[in-house]
PDB file of C-alpha atoms and ligand atoms in Angstrom:
ATOM      1  CA  UNK A   1      -6.273   3.402  30.726  1.00 98.00           C
ATOM      2  CA  UNK A   2      -8.751   3.815  27.890  1.00 98.00           C
ATOM      3  CA  UNK A   3      -7.660   3.256  24.316  1.00 98.00           C
ATOM      4  CA  UNK A   4      -9.952   4.319  21.526  1.00 98.00           C
ATOM      5  CA  UNK A   5      -9.248   2.979  18.037  1.00 98.00           C
ATOM      6  CA  UNK A   6      -9.985   5.948  15.792  1.00 99.00           C
ATOM      7  CA  UNK A   7      -8.661   4.279  12.622  1.00 98.00           C
ATOM      8  CA  UNK A   8      -7.664   0.635  12.219  1.00 99.00           C
ATOM      9  CA  UNK A   9      -6.598   0.535   8.534  1.00 98.00           C
ATOM     10  CA  UNK A  10      -3.167   1.090   7.009  1.00 98.00           C
ATOM     11  CA  UNK A  11      -2.453   3.863   4.531  1.00 97.00           C
ATOM     12  CA  UNK A  12      -5.242   4.123   1.964  1.00 97.00           C
ATOM     13  CA  UNK A  13      -7.993   3.019   4.341  1.00 98.00           C
ATOM     14  CA  UNK A  14     -10.581   0.362   3.543  1.00 98.00           C
ATOM     15  CA  UNK A  15     -11.906   0.430   0.911  1.00 98.00           C
ATOM     16  CA  UNK A  16      -9.096   2.346  -0.773  1.00 98.00           C
ATOM     17  CA  UNK A  17     -10.448   4.943  -3.194  1.00 98.00           C
ATOM     18  CA  UNK A  18      -8.839   3.452  -6.325  1.00 97.00           C
ATOM     19  CA  UNK A  19      -8.681  -0.197  -5.372  1.00 97.00           C
ATOM     20  CA  UNK A  20     -10.761  -2.981  -6.816  1.00 96.00           C
ATOM     21  CA  UNK A  21      -9.115  -5.877  -5.053  1.00 96.00           C
ATOM     22  CA  UNK A  22     -11.490  -8.553  -3.775  1.00 96.00           C
ATOM     23  CA  UNK A  23     -11.757  -6.878  -0.386  1.00 98.00           C
ATOM     24  CA  UNK A  24     -12.226  -3.263  -1.592  1.00 98.00           C
ATOM     25  CA  UNK A  25     -14.721  -4.187  -4.294  1.00 97.00           C
ATOM     26  CA  UNK A  26     -16.586  -6.513  -1.976  1.00 98.00           C
ATOM     27  CA  UNK A  27     -16.983  -4.015   0.840  1.00 98.00           C
ATOM     28  CA  UNK A  28     -17.887  -1.214  -1.606  1.00 98.00           C
ATOM     29  CA  UNK A  29     -20.606  -3.368  -3.155  1.00 98.00           C
ATOM     30  CA  UNK A  30     -21.712  -4.600   0.279  1.00 97.00           C
ATOM     31  CA  UNK A  31     -21.125  -8.180  -0.823  1.00 98.00           C
ATOM     32  CA  UNK A  32     -18.599  -9.026   1.863  1.00 97.00           C
ATOM     33  CA  UNK A  33     -18.910  -9.450   5.577  1.00 98.00           C
ATOM     34  CA  UNK A  34     -16.378  -6.712   6.390  1.00 98.00           C
ATOM     35  CA  UNK A  35     -16.352  -3.285   8.075  1.00 98.00           C
ATOM     36  CA  UNK A  36     -15.071  -0.114   6.460  1.00 98.00           C
ATOM     37  CA  UNK A  37     -12.026   1.311   8.193  1.00 98.00           C
ATOM     38  CA  UNK A  38     -10.231   4.642   8.313  1.00 98.00           C
ATOM     39  CA  UNK A  39      -6.494   5.220   8.490  1.00 98.00           C
ATOM     40  CA  UNK A  40      -4.304   4.397  11.449  1.00 97.00           C
ATOM     41  CA  UNK A  41      -4.742   6.449  14.614  1.00 98.00           C
ATOM     42  CA  UNK A  42      -5.605   5.829  18.272  1.00 98.00           C
ATOM     43  CA  UNK A  43      -6.373   7.998  21.297  1.00 98.00           C
ATOM     44  CA  UNK A  44      -5.365   7.131  24.866  1.00 98.00           C
ATOM     45  CA  UNK A  45      -6.429   8.524  28.221  1.00 98.00           C
ATOM     46  CA  UNK A  46      -5.937   7.776  31.898  1.00 97.00           C
ATOM     47  CA  UNK A  47      -8.424   8.646  34.644  1.00 97.00           C
ATOM     48  CA  UNK A  48      -9.297  12.095  33.292  1.00 97.00           C
ATOM     49  CA  UNK A  49     -12.084  11.569  30.746  1.00 97.00           C
ATOM     50  CA  UNK A  50     -11.299  14.889  29.082  1.00 97.00           C
ATOM     51  CA  UNK A  51      -7.533  14.515  28.571  1.00 98.00           C
ATOM     52  CA  UNK A  52      -6.655  12.371  25.579  1.00 98.00           C
ATOM     53  CA  UNK A  53      -3.354  11.877  23.795  1.00 98.00           C
ATOM     54  CA  UNK A  54      -3.725  11.400  20.078  1.00 98.00           C
ATOM     55  CA  UNK A  55      -1.253   8.873  18.780  1.00 98.00           C
ATOM     56  CA  UNK A  56      -0.708   9.546  15.076  1.00 98.00           C
ATOM     57  CA  UNK A  57      -2.836  12.022  13.127  1.00 98.00           C
ATOM     58  CA  UNK A  58      -4.409  10.366  10.112  1.00 98.00           C
ATOM     59  CA  UNK A  59      -5.779  12.101   7.008  1.00 98.00           C
ATOM     60  CA  UNK A  60      -9.182  10.867   8.267  1.00 98.00           C
ATOM     61  CA  UNK A  61      -8.919  12.690  11.629  1.00 98.00           C
ATOM     62  CA  UNK A  62     -11.941  14.952  11.065  1.00 98.00           C
ATOM     63  CA  UNK A  63     -14.255  12.002  10.330  1.00 98.00           C
ATOM     64  CA  UNK A  64     -12.727  10.108  13.210  1.00 98.00           C
ATOM     65  CA  UNK A  65     -13.422  12.947  15.655  1.00 98.00           C
ATOM     66  CA  UNK A  66     -16.999  13.099  14.444  1.00 98.00           C
ATOM     67  CA  UNK A  67     -17.378   9.388  14.988  1.00 98.00           C
ATOM     68  CA  UNK A  68     -15.912   9.594  18.513  1.00 98.00           C
ATOM     69  CA  UNK A  69     -17.702  12.359  20.441  1.00 98.00           C
ATOM     70  CA  UNK A  70     -15.912  11.171  23.600  1.00 97.00           C
ATOM     71  CA  UNK A  71     -13.022  13.329  22.393  1.00 98.00           C
ATOM     72  CA  UNK A  72     -15.123  16.510  22.459  1.00 98.00           C
ATOM     73  CA  UNK A  73     -15.914  17.585  26.080  1.00 98.00           C
ATOM     74  CA  UNK A  74     -17.619  20.793  24.865  1.00 98.00           C
ATOM     75  CA  UNK A  75     -16.508  23.021  27.788  1.00 97.00           C
ATOM     76  CA  UNK A  76     -16.280  26.141  25.614  1.00 97.00           C
ATOM     77  CA  UNK A  77     -17.219  27.441  22.200  1.00 97.00           C
ATOM     78  CA  UNK A  78     -13.990  26.008  20.873  1.00 97.00           C
ATOM     79  CA  UNK A  79     -12.725  22.914  22.665  1.00 98.00           C
ATOM     80  CA  UNK A  80     -11.216  19.488  22.259  1.00 98.00           C
ATOM     81  CA  UNK A  81     -10.329  16.566  24.490  1.00 98.00           C
ATOM     82  CA  UNK A  82      -6.977  16.150  22.700  1.00 98.00           C
ATOM     83  CA  UNK A  83      -4.217  17.513  24.921  1.00 98.00           C
ATOM     84  CA  UNK A  84      -1.175  16.147  23.161  1.00 98.00           C
ATOM     85  CA  UNK A  85      -0.129  14.455  19.934  1.00 98.00           C
ATOM     86  CA  UNK A  86       2.416  11.668  19.773  1.00 98.00           C
ATOM     87  CA  UNK A  87       3.833  10.321  16.497  1.00 98.00           C
ATOM     88  CA  UNK A  88       5.282   6.845  15.952  1.00 98.00           C
ATOM     89  CA  UNK A  89       6.805   7.687  12.535  1.00 98.00           C
ATOM     90  CA  UNK A  90       6.581  10.283   9.760  1.00 98.00           C
ATOM     91  CA  UNK A  91       4.475   8.302   7.285  1.00 97.00           C
ATOM     92  CA  UNK A  92       1.792  10.175   5.341  1.00 97.00           C
ATOM     93  CA  UNK A  93      -0.985   8.118   6.955  1.00 97.00           C
ATOM     94  CA  UNK A  94       0.237   9.036  10.465  1.00 98.00           C
ATOM     95  CA  UNK A  95       0.969  12.722  10.020  1.00 98.00           C
ATOM     96  CA  UNK A  96      -1.253  14.399   7.390  1.00 98.00           C
ATOM     97  CA  UNK A  97      -4.040  14.918   9.898  1.00 98.00           C
ATOM     98  CA  UNK A  98      -1.890  17.514  11.670  1.00 98.00           C
ATOM     99  CA  UNK A  99      -2.905  19.972   8.928  1.00 98.00           C
ATOM    100  CA  UNK A 100      -6.550  19.284   9.670  1.00 98.00           C
ATOM    101  CA  UNK A 101      -6.021  20.335  13.297  1.00 98.00           C
ATOM    102  CA  UNK A 102      -4.696  23.815  12.352  1.00 98.00           C
ATOM    103  CA  UNK A 103      -7.656  25.694  13.949  1.00 98.00           C
ATOM    104  CA  UNK A 104      -6.280  25.048  17.409  1.00 98.00           C
ATOM    105  CA  UNK A 105      -6.015  28.327  19.375  1.00 97.00           C
ATOM    106  CA  UNK A 106      -2.621  27.294  20.742  1.00 97.00           C
ATOM    107  CA  UNK A 107       0.382  25.363  19.485  1.00 98.00           C
ATOM    108  CA  UNK A 108      -0.005  21.596  19.665  1.00 98.00           C
ATOM    109  CA  UNK A 109       2.303  19.833  22.052  1.00 98.00           C
ATOM    110  CA  UNK A 110       3.804  17.426  19.474  1.00 98.00           C
ATOM    111  CA  UNK A 111       5.922  14.510  20.649  1.00 98.00           C
ATOM    112  CA  UNK A 112       8.191  12.890  18.031  1.00 98.00           C
ATOM    113  CA  UNK A 113      11.731  11.592  17.557  1.00 97.00           C
ATOM    114  CA  UNK A 114      14.452  13.721  15.948  1.00 96.00           C
ATOM    115  CA  UNK A 115      14.215  11.673  12.714  1.00 96.00           C
ATOM    116  CA  UNK A 116      10.482  12.205  12.437  1.00 97.00           C
ATOM    117  CA  UNK A 117      10.928  15.916  13.136  1.00 98.00           C
ATOM    118  CA  UNK A 118      13.575  16.097  10.397  1.00 97.00           C
ATOM    119  CA  UNK A 119      11.215  14.531   7.831  1.00 98.00           C
ATOM    120  CA  UNK A 120       8.355  16.825   8.823  1.00 98.00           C
ATOM    121  CA  UNK A 121      10.496  19.920   8.464  1.00 98.00           C
ATOM    122  CA  UNK A 122      12.448  19.027   5.303  1.00 97.00           C
ATOM    123  CA  UNK A 123      11.173  16.395   2.815  1.00 97.00           C
ATOM    124  CA  UNK A 124       7.558  16.904   3.936  1.00 98.00           C
ATOM    125  CA  UNK A 125       7.601  20.247   5.712  1.00 98.00           C
ATOM    126  CA  UNK A 126       4.096  20.184   7.173  1.00 98.00           C
ATOM    127  CA  UNK A 127       5.329  21.549  10.482  1.00 98.00           C
ATOM    128  CA  UNK A 128       6.577  24.689   8.687  1.00 98.00           C
ATOM    129  CA  UNK A 129       3.142  25.062   7.078  1.00 98.00           C
ATOM    130  CA  UNK A 130       1.448  24.519  10.447  1.00 98.00           C
ATOM    131  CA  UNK A 131       3.707  27.180  11.956  1.00 97.00           C
ATOM    132  CA  UNK A 132       1.658  29.750   9.959  1.00 98.00           C
ATOM    133  CA  UNK A 133      -1.509  28.494  11.671  1.00 98.00           C
ATOM    134  CA  UNK A 134      -1.553  27.142  15.237  1.00 98.00           C
ATOM    135  CA  UNK A 135       2.063  25.953  15.268  1.00 98.00           C
ATOM    136  CA  UNK A 136       3.474  23.121  17.310  1.00 98.00           C
ATOM    137  CA  UNK A 137       5.359  23.024  20.550  1.00 98.00           C
ATOM    138  CA  UNK A 138       7.781  20.286  19.695  1.00 97.00           C
ATOM    139  CA  UNK A 139       8.687  17.793  22.420  1.00 97.00           C
ATOM    140  CA  UNK A 140      11.504  15.330  21.901  1.00 97.00           C
ATOM    141  CA  UNK A 141      10.877  11.606  22.240  1.00 96.00           C
ATOM    142  CA  UNK A 142      14.155  10.003  23.298  1.00 90.00           C
ATOM    143  CA  UNK A 143      14.779   7.041  20.987  1.00 89.00           C
ATOM    144  CA  UNK A 144      18.514   6.469  21.011  1.00 83.00           C
ATOM    145  CA  UNK A 145      18.303   3.068  22.686  1.00 87.00           C
ATOM    146  CA  UNK A 146      16.000   0.148  22.080  1.00 89.00           C
ATOM    147  CA  UNK A 147      14.140   1.037  25.256  1.00 87.00           C
ATOM    148  CA  UNK A 148      14.346   4.657  26.321  1.00 89.00           C
ATOM    149  CA  UNK A 149      13.703   7.032  29.197  1.00 91.00           C
ATOM    150  CA  UNK A 150      10.145   7.389  30.350  1.00 94.00           C
ATOM    151  CA  UNK A 151       8.361  10.578  29.348  1.00 95.00           C
ATOM    152  CA  UNK A 152       5.073  12.042  30.508  1.00 95.00           C
ATOM    153  CA  UNK A 153       2.743  14.231  28.442  1.00 95.00           C
ATOM    154  CA  UNK A 154       1.266  17.225  30.169  1.00 92.00           C
ATOM    155  CA  UNK A 155      -2.290  16.864  31.417  1.00 91.00           C
ATOM    156  CA  UNK A 156      -2.277  13.032  31.258  1.00 91.00           C
ATOM    157  CA  UNK A 157      -0.308  12.631  34.474  1.00 92.00           C
ATOM    158  CA  UNK A 158      -1.101   9.015  35.280  1.00 97.00           C
ATOM    159  CA  UNK A 159       0.357   7.705  32.037  1.00 98.00           C
ATOM    160  CA  UNK A 160       4.069   6.964  31.575  1.00 97.00           C
ATOM    161  CA  UNK A 161       5.348   6.577  28.014  1.00 97.00           C
ATOM    162  CA  UNK A 162       8.464   4.861  26.724  1.00 97.00           C
ATOM    163  CA  UNK A 163       9.650   4.773  23.117  1.00 97.00           C
ATOM    164  CA  UNK A 164      10.744   1.432  21.636  1.00 97.00           C
ATOM    165  CA  UNK A 165      13.096   1.922  18.705  1.00 96.00           C
ATOM    166  CA  UNK A 166      11.786  -0.578  16.210  1.00 95.00           C
ATOM    167  CA  UNK A 167      13.283  -2.046  13.045  1.00 89.00           C
ATOM    168  CA  UNK A 168      11.557  -0.205  10.211  1.00 86.00           C
ATOM    169  CA  UNK A 169      11.998   2.159   7.299  1.00 88.00           C
ATOM    170  CA  UNK A 170      11.688   5.924   6.794  1.00 93.00           C
ATOM    171  CA  UNK A 171       8.744   6.781   4.489  1.00 95.00           C
ATOM    172  CA  UNK A 172       9.225   6.606   0.733  1.00 94.00           C
ATOM    173  CA  UNK A 173       9.236  10.411   0.443  1.00 97.00           C
ATOM    174  CA  UNK A 174      12.126  10.746   2.874  1.00 95.00           C
ATOM    175  CA  UNK A 175      15.583  10.699   1.325  1.00 86.00           C
ATOM    176  CA  UNK A 176      17.254   9.579   4.580  1.00 90.00           C
ATOM    177  CA  UNK A 177      18.958   6.259   5.168  1.00 92.00           C
ATOM    178  CA  UNK A 178      17.104   4.050   7.693  1.00 91.00           C
ATOM    179  CA  UNK A 179      18.135   4.850  11.266  1.00 91.00           C
ATOM    180  CA  UNK A 180      16.978   4.000  14.770  1.00 92.00           C
ATOM    181  CA  UNK A 181      14.168   6.395  15.682  1.00 94.00           C
ATOM    182  CA  UNK A 182      12.508   6.300  12.257  1.00 96.00           C
ATOM    183  CA  UNK A 183       9.845   4.048  13.645  1.00 96.00           C
ATOM    184  CA  UNK A 184       9.008   3.641  17.273  1.00 97.00           C
ATOM    185  CA  UNK A 185       6.605   1.588  19.274  1.00 97.00           C
ATOM    186  CA  UNK A 186       5.182   2.842  22.577  1.00 98.00           C
ATOM    187  CA  UNK A 187       5.037   1.114  25.941  1.00 98.00           C
ATOM    188  CA  UNK A 188       2.410   3.013  27.941  1.00 98.00           C
ATOM    189  CA  UNK A 189       1.827   2.367  31.615  1.00 98.00           C
ATOM    190  CA  UNK A 190      -0.981   3.691  33.747  1.00 98.00           C
ATOM    191  CA  UNK A 191       0.731   4.202  37.096  1.00 97.00           C
ATOM    192  CA  UNK A 192      -2.538   4.392  39.010  1.00 96.00           C
ATOM    193  CA  UNK A 193      -3.605   0.903  37.861  1.00 97.00           C
ATOM    194  CA  UNK A 194      -0.227  -0.596  36.835  1.00 97.00           C
ATOM    195  CA  UNK A 195      -1.799  -1.658  33.547  1.00 98.00           C
ATOM    196  CA  UNK A 196       0.315  -1.588  30.395  1.00 98.00           C
ATOM    197  CA  UNK A 197      -0.171  -1.284  26.688  1.00 98.00           C
ATOM    198  CA  UNK A 198       2.411  -2.047  24.016  1.00 98.00           C
ATOM    199  CA  UNK A 199       1.525  -0.252  20.725  1.00 98.00           C
ATOM    200  CA  UNK A 200       3.491  -0.943  17.539  1.00 98.00           C
ATOM    201  CA  UNK A 201       1.452  -0.324  14.375  1.00 97.00           C
ATOM    202  CA  UNK A 202       4.533  -0.855  12.162  1.00 96.00           C
ATOM    203  CA  UNK A 203       7.228  -3.361  13.061  1.00 96.00           C
ATOM    204  CA  UNK A 204       9.499  -5.205  10.667  1.00 95.00           C
ATOM    205  CA  UNK A 205      10.617  -7.966  13.021  1.00 96.00           C
ATOM    206  CA  UNK A 206      10.324  -8.911  16.651  1.00 97.00           C
ATOM    207  CA  UNK A 207      13.565  -9.339  18.572  1.00 94.00           C
ATOM    208  CA  UNK A 208      13.773 -11.014  21.992  1.00 95.00           C
ATOM    209  CA  UNK A 209      14.017  -7.623  23.761  1.00 95.00           C
ATOM    210  CA  UNK A 210      10.827  -6.425  22.136  1.00 97.00           C
ATOM    211  CA  UNK A 211       9.121  -9.681  22.961  1.00 98.00           C
ATOM    212  CA  UNK A 212      10.066  -9.082  26.616  1.00 97.00           C
ATOM    213  CA  UNK A 213       8.323  -5.692  26.498  1.00 97.00           C
ATOM    214  CA  UNK A 214       5.293  -7.233  24.797  1.00 98.00           C
ATOM    215  CA  UNK A 215       5.227  -9.963  27.441  1.00 98.00           C
ATOM    216  CA  UNK A 216       5.022  -7.431  30.246  1.00 98.00           C
ATOM    217  CA  UNK A 217       1.977  -5.700  28.677  1.00 98.00           C
ATOM    218  CA  UNK A 218      -1.646  -6.420  29.452  1.00 98.00           C
ATOM    219  CA  UNK A 219      -2.504  -5.717  25.822  1.00 98.00           C
ATOM    220  CA  UNK A 220      -0.437  -5.651  22.663  1.00 98.00           C
ATOM    221  CA  UNK A 221      -1.773  -3.616  19.773  1.00 98.00           C
ATOM    222  CA  UNK A 222       0.504  -4.530  16.892  1.00 98.00           C
ATOM    223  CA  UNK A 223       1.183  -4.467  13.169  1.00 98.00           C
ATOM    224  CA  UNK A 224      -1.606  -6.240  11.295  1.00 98.00           C
ATOM    225  CA  UNK A 225      -0.792  -4.767   7.882  1.00 98.00           C
ATOM    226  CA  UNK A 226      -0.286  -7.865   5.753  1.00 98.00           C
ATOM    227  CA  UNK A 227      -1.140 -11.542   5.907  1.00 98.00           C
ATOM    228  CA  UNK A 228       1.575 -12.565   3.412  1.00 98.00           C
ATOM    229  CA  UNK A 229       4.827 -10.947   2.303  1.00 98.00           C
ATOM    230  CA  UNK A 230       3.902 -10.871  -1.414  1.00 98.00           C
ATOM    231  CA  UNK A 231       0.280  -9.769  -0.939  1.00 97.00           C
ATOM    232  CA  UNK A 232       0.637  -6.638  -3.093  1.00 97.00           C
ATOM    233  CA  UNK A 233       2.824  -8.348  -5.696  1.00 97.00           C
ATOM    234  CA  UNK A 234       0.341 -11.147  -6.252  1.00 96.00           C
ATOM    235  CA  UNK A 235      -2.424  -8.650  -6.835  1.00 93.00           C
ATOM    236  CA  UNK A 236      -0.221  -6.839  -9.323  1.00 93.00           C
ATOM    237  CA  UNK A 237      -0.590  -3.511  -7.467  1.00 92.00           C
ATOM    238  CA  UNK A 238       2.994  -3.005  -6.291  1.00 95.00           C
ATOM    239  CA  UNK A 239       6.434  -4.544  -6.562  1.00 96.00           C
ATOM    240  CA  UNK A 240       6.980  -4.113  -2.804  1.00 96.00           C
ATOM    241  CA  UNK A 241       7.057  -6.882  -0.288  1.00 97.00           C
ATOM    242  CA  UNK A 242       5.745  -6.409   3.228  1.00 97.00           C
ATOM    243  CA  UNK A 243       9.347  -6.664   4.422  1.00 95.00           C
ATOM    244  CA  UNK A 244      10.406  -3.827   2.082  1.00 93.00           C
ATOM    245  CA  UNK A 245       7.720  -1.694   3.743  1.00 94.00           C
ATOM    246  CA  UNK A 246       8.793  -2.601   7.282  1.00 94.00           C
ATOM    247  CA  UNK A 247       5.916  -4.890   8.203  1.00 96.00           C
ATOM    248  CA  UNK A 248       6.078  -8.344   9.781  1.00 98.00           C
ATOM    249  CA  UNK A 249       3.277 -10.465   8.286  1.00 98.00           C
ATOM    250  CA  UNK A 250       0.826 -12.588  10.229  1.00 98.00           C
ATOM    251  CA  UNK A 251       1.685 -15.761   8.294  1.00 98.00           C
ATOM    252  CA  UNK A 252       5.404 -14.951   8.339  1.00 97.00           C
ATOM    253  CA  UNK A 253       5.842 -14.815  12.093  1.00 97.00           C
ATOM    254  CA  UNK A 254       3.438 -12.504  13.920  1.00 98.00           C
ATOM    255  CA  UNK A 255       1.018 -15.270  14.890  1.00 98.00           C
ATOM    256  CA  UNK A 256       3.892 -17.339  16.262  1.00 98.00           C
ATOM    257  CA  UNK A 257       5.136 -14.476  18.429  1.00 98.00           C
ATOM    258  CA  UNK A 258       1.670 -13.668  19.731  1.00 98.00           C
ATOM    259  CA  UNK A 259       1.171 -17.330  20.594  1.00 98.00           C
ATOM    260  CA  UNK A 260       4.154 -17.191  22.940  1.00 98.00           C
ATOM    261  CA  UNK A 261       2.769 -14.319  25.026  1.00 98.00           C
ATOM    262  CA  UNK A 262       1.452 -15.013  28.516  1.00 98.00           C
ATOM    263  CA  UNK A 263      -2.077 -16.496  28.321  1.00 97.00           C
ATOM    264  CA  UNK A 264      -3.728 -13.407  29.839  1.00 97.00           C
ATOM    265  CA  UNK A 265      -2.255 -10.924  27.357  1.00 98.00           C
ATOM    266  CA  UNK A 266      -4.814  -9.414  25.023  1.00 98.00           C
ATOM    267  CA  UNK A 267      -3.532  -9.582  21.399  1.00 98.00           C
ATOM    268  CA  UNK A 268      -4.996  -7.127  18.894  1.00 99.00           C
ATOM    269  CA  UNK A 269      -3.883  -6.461  15.295  1.00 99.00           C
ATOM    270  CA  UNK A 270      -4.111  -2.915  13.954  1.00 98.00           C
ATOM    271  CA  UNK A 271      -3.012  -0.911  10.868  1.00 98.00           C
ATOM    272  CA  UNK A 272      -4.567  -3.451   8.517  1.00 98.00           C
ATOM    273  CA  UNK A 273      -4.017  -3.077   4.795  1.00 98.00           C
ATOM    274  CA  UNK A 274      -7.088  -3.221   2.563  1.00 98.00           C
ATOM    275  CA  UNK A 275      -5.699  -6.298   0.762  1.00 98.00           C
ATOM    276  CA  UNK A 276      -5.466  -8.376   3.955  1.00 98.00           C
ATOM    277  CA  UNK A 277      -7.958 -11.293   3.994  1.00 98.00           C
ATOM    278  CA  UNK A 278      -8.394 -10.954   7.800  1.00 98.00           C
ATOM    279  CA  UNK A 279     -10.673  -7.970   7.038  1.00 98.00           C
ATOM    280  CA  UNK A 280     -13.315 -10.443   5.892  1.00 98.00           C
ATOM    281  CA  UNK A 281     -14.973 -11.566   9.096  1.00 98.00           C
ATOM    282  CA  UNK A 282     -15.784 -15.054   7.816  1.00 98.00           C
ATOM    283  CA  UNK A 283     -12.521 -15.737   5.952  1.00 98.00           C
ATOM    284  CA  UNK A 284     -10.335 -18.781   6.736  1.00 98.00           C
ATOM    285  CA  UNK A 285      -7.518 -16.460   7.742  1.00 98.00           C
ATOM    286  CA  UNK A 286      -9.775 -14.688  10.238  1.00 98.00           C
ATOM    287  CA  UNK A 287     -10.744 -18.069  11.632  1.00 98.00           C
ATOM    288  CA  UNK A 288      -7.070 -18.872  12.134  1.00 98.00           C
ATOM    289  CA  UNK A 289      -6.623 -15.654  14.109  1.00 98.00           C
ATOM    290  CA  UNK A 290      -9.656 -16.442  16.241  1.00 98.00           C
ATOM    291  CA  UNK A 291      -8.318 -19.898  17.022  1.00 98.00           C
ATOM    292  CA  UNK A 292      -5.121 -18.206  18.256  1.00 98.00           C
ATOM    293  CA  UNK A 293      -7.166 -15.740  20.347  1.00 98.00           C
ATOM    294  CA  UNK A 294      -6.003 -12.797  18.205  1.00 98.00           C
ATOM    295  CA  UNK A 295      -8.446  -9.909  17.763  1.00 98.00           C
ATOM    296  CA  UNK A 296      -8.675  -7.519  14.795  1.00 98.00           C
ATOM    297  CA  UNK A 297      -9.070  -3.859  15.692  1.00 99.00           C
ATOM    298  CA  UNK A 298     -11.979  -1.945  14.167  1.00 98.00           C
ATOM    299  CA  UNK A 299     -12.837   1.771  14.101  1.00 98.00           C
ATOM    300  CA  UNK A 300     -14.587   2.762  17.318  1.00 98.00           C
ATOM    301  CA  UNK A 301     -13.202  -0.170  19.282  1.00 98.00           C
ATOM    302  CA  UNK A 302     -12.516   0.721  22.904  1.00 98.00           C
ATOM    303  CA  UNK A 303      -9.966  -1.159  24.946  1.00 98.00           C
ATOM    304  CA  UNK A 304     -10.066  -0.584  28.686  1.00 98.00           C
ATOM    305  CA  UNK A 305      -7.076  -1.809  30.647  1.00 98.00           C
TER     306      UNK A 305
HETATM  307  C1  MLT B 401       2.814   1.880   5.686  1.00 78.81           C
HETATM  308  O1  MLT B 401       2.820   1.945   6.915  1.00 78.81           O
HETATM  309  O2  MLT B 401       3.593   1.141   5.080  1.00 78.81           O
HETATM  310  C2  MLT B 401       1.816   2.741   4.985  1.00 78.81           C
HETATM  311  O3  MLT B 401       0.547   2.477   5.434  1.00 78.81           O
HETATM  312  C3  MLT B 401       2.017   3.089   3.634  1.00 78.81           C
HETATM  313  C4  MLT B 401       1.373   4.403   3.292  1.00 78.81           C
HETATM  314  O4  MLT B 401       0.782   5.074   4.140  1.00 78.81           O
HETATM  315  O5  MLT B 401       1.451   4.770   2.134  1.00 78.81           O
HETATM  316 MN1   MN B 402       1.100   3.189   7.563  1.00 78.81          MN
HETATM  317 ZN1   ZN B 403      -7.976  -3.082  -1.987  1.00 78.81          ZN
END
């Protein structure tokens, strides 16, 4: 299984257009040892080099596709290596890119839970808009239980997907109460190699059952949004805590959970907010991660399992 990190930042990207926090100002002025990052999205494939599944469609998708020519096999005048799209939630940073993919000659096979479909057809009706262009062929991700039935996406036959119903929140624009299926993680297994990925870019807490799933993976690619719960409050840019936004922080528990994984498990943080000190490669916080053998995803990173 090949995993390509198209975008490793949380909503807003890094630097964020209107942000002058230490990180954003520093990277904009090239005074910090930090890489720029686009908004959260990955692509996964099995043995077929031309059959990718896009997981989340970020507002930066066009730049991401330009930066990752592996996703363009160029077999015809109009072509793409993206066969399917899977969504883990209905957040703006994970869904707006769908509108940028409207030139597709056929409807996009779009995998999402019922809750996500509801948001994208009511409070933020981008699927209705898209219906006037390429349209989508909606496929239901079962997410009624914590761990759900396996599904396979067409054209990527060696991969088996399973939704993990995670504790989280619907997006601010959605008027719904929080329900299971608002936020999912994905357990992806390559049945030809028996290698497994656990992907959870947004997770509010880790319960023992989720830890079991993470423990059976060869690589966990998990929520790296915030270092501390009051990161945004202390900067004076928001009144929201990480917990209010559905993110488990590194200092508030994530490092401890990752420490308990089997020694061979690769641990990678993703969906990193621009305020997080781990973005600075020579920061003390980054050194702490390194000492715990935790990696920080970057745009263009390739993970081969
Ligand atoms: C989140 O996951 O909390 C987001 O990155 C927030 C956003 O996109 O506005
Ligand atoms: Mn996000
Ligand atoms: Zn910033």
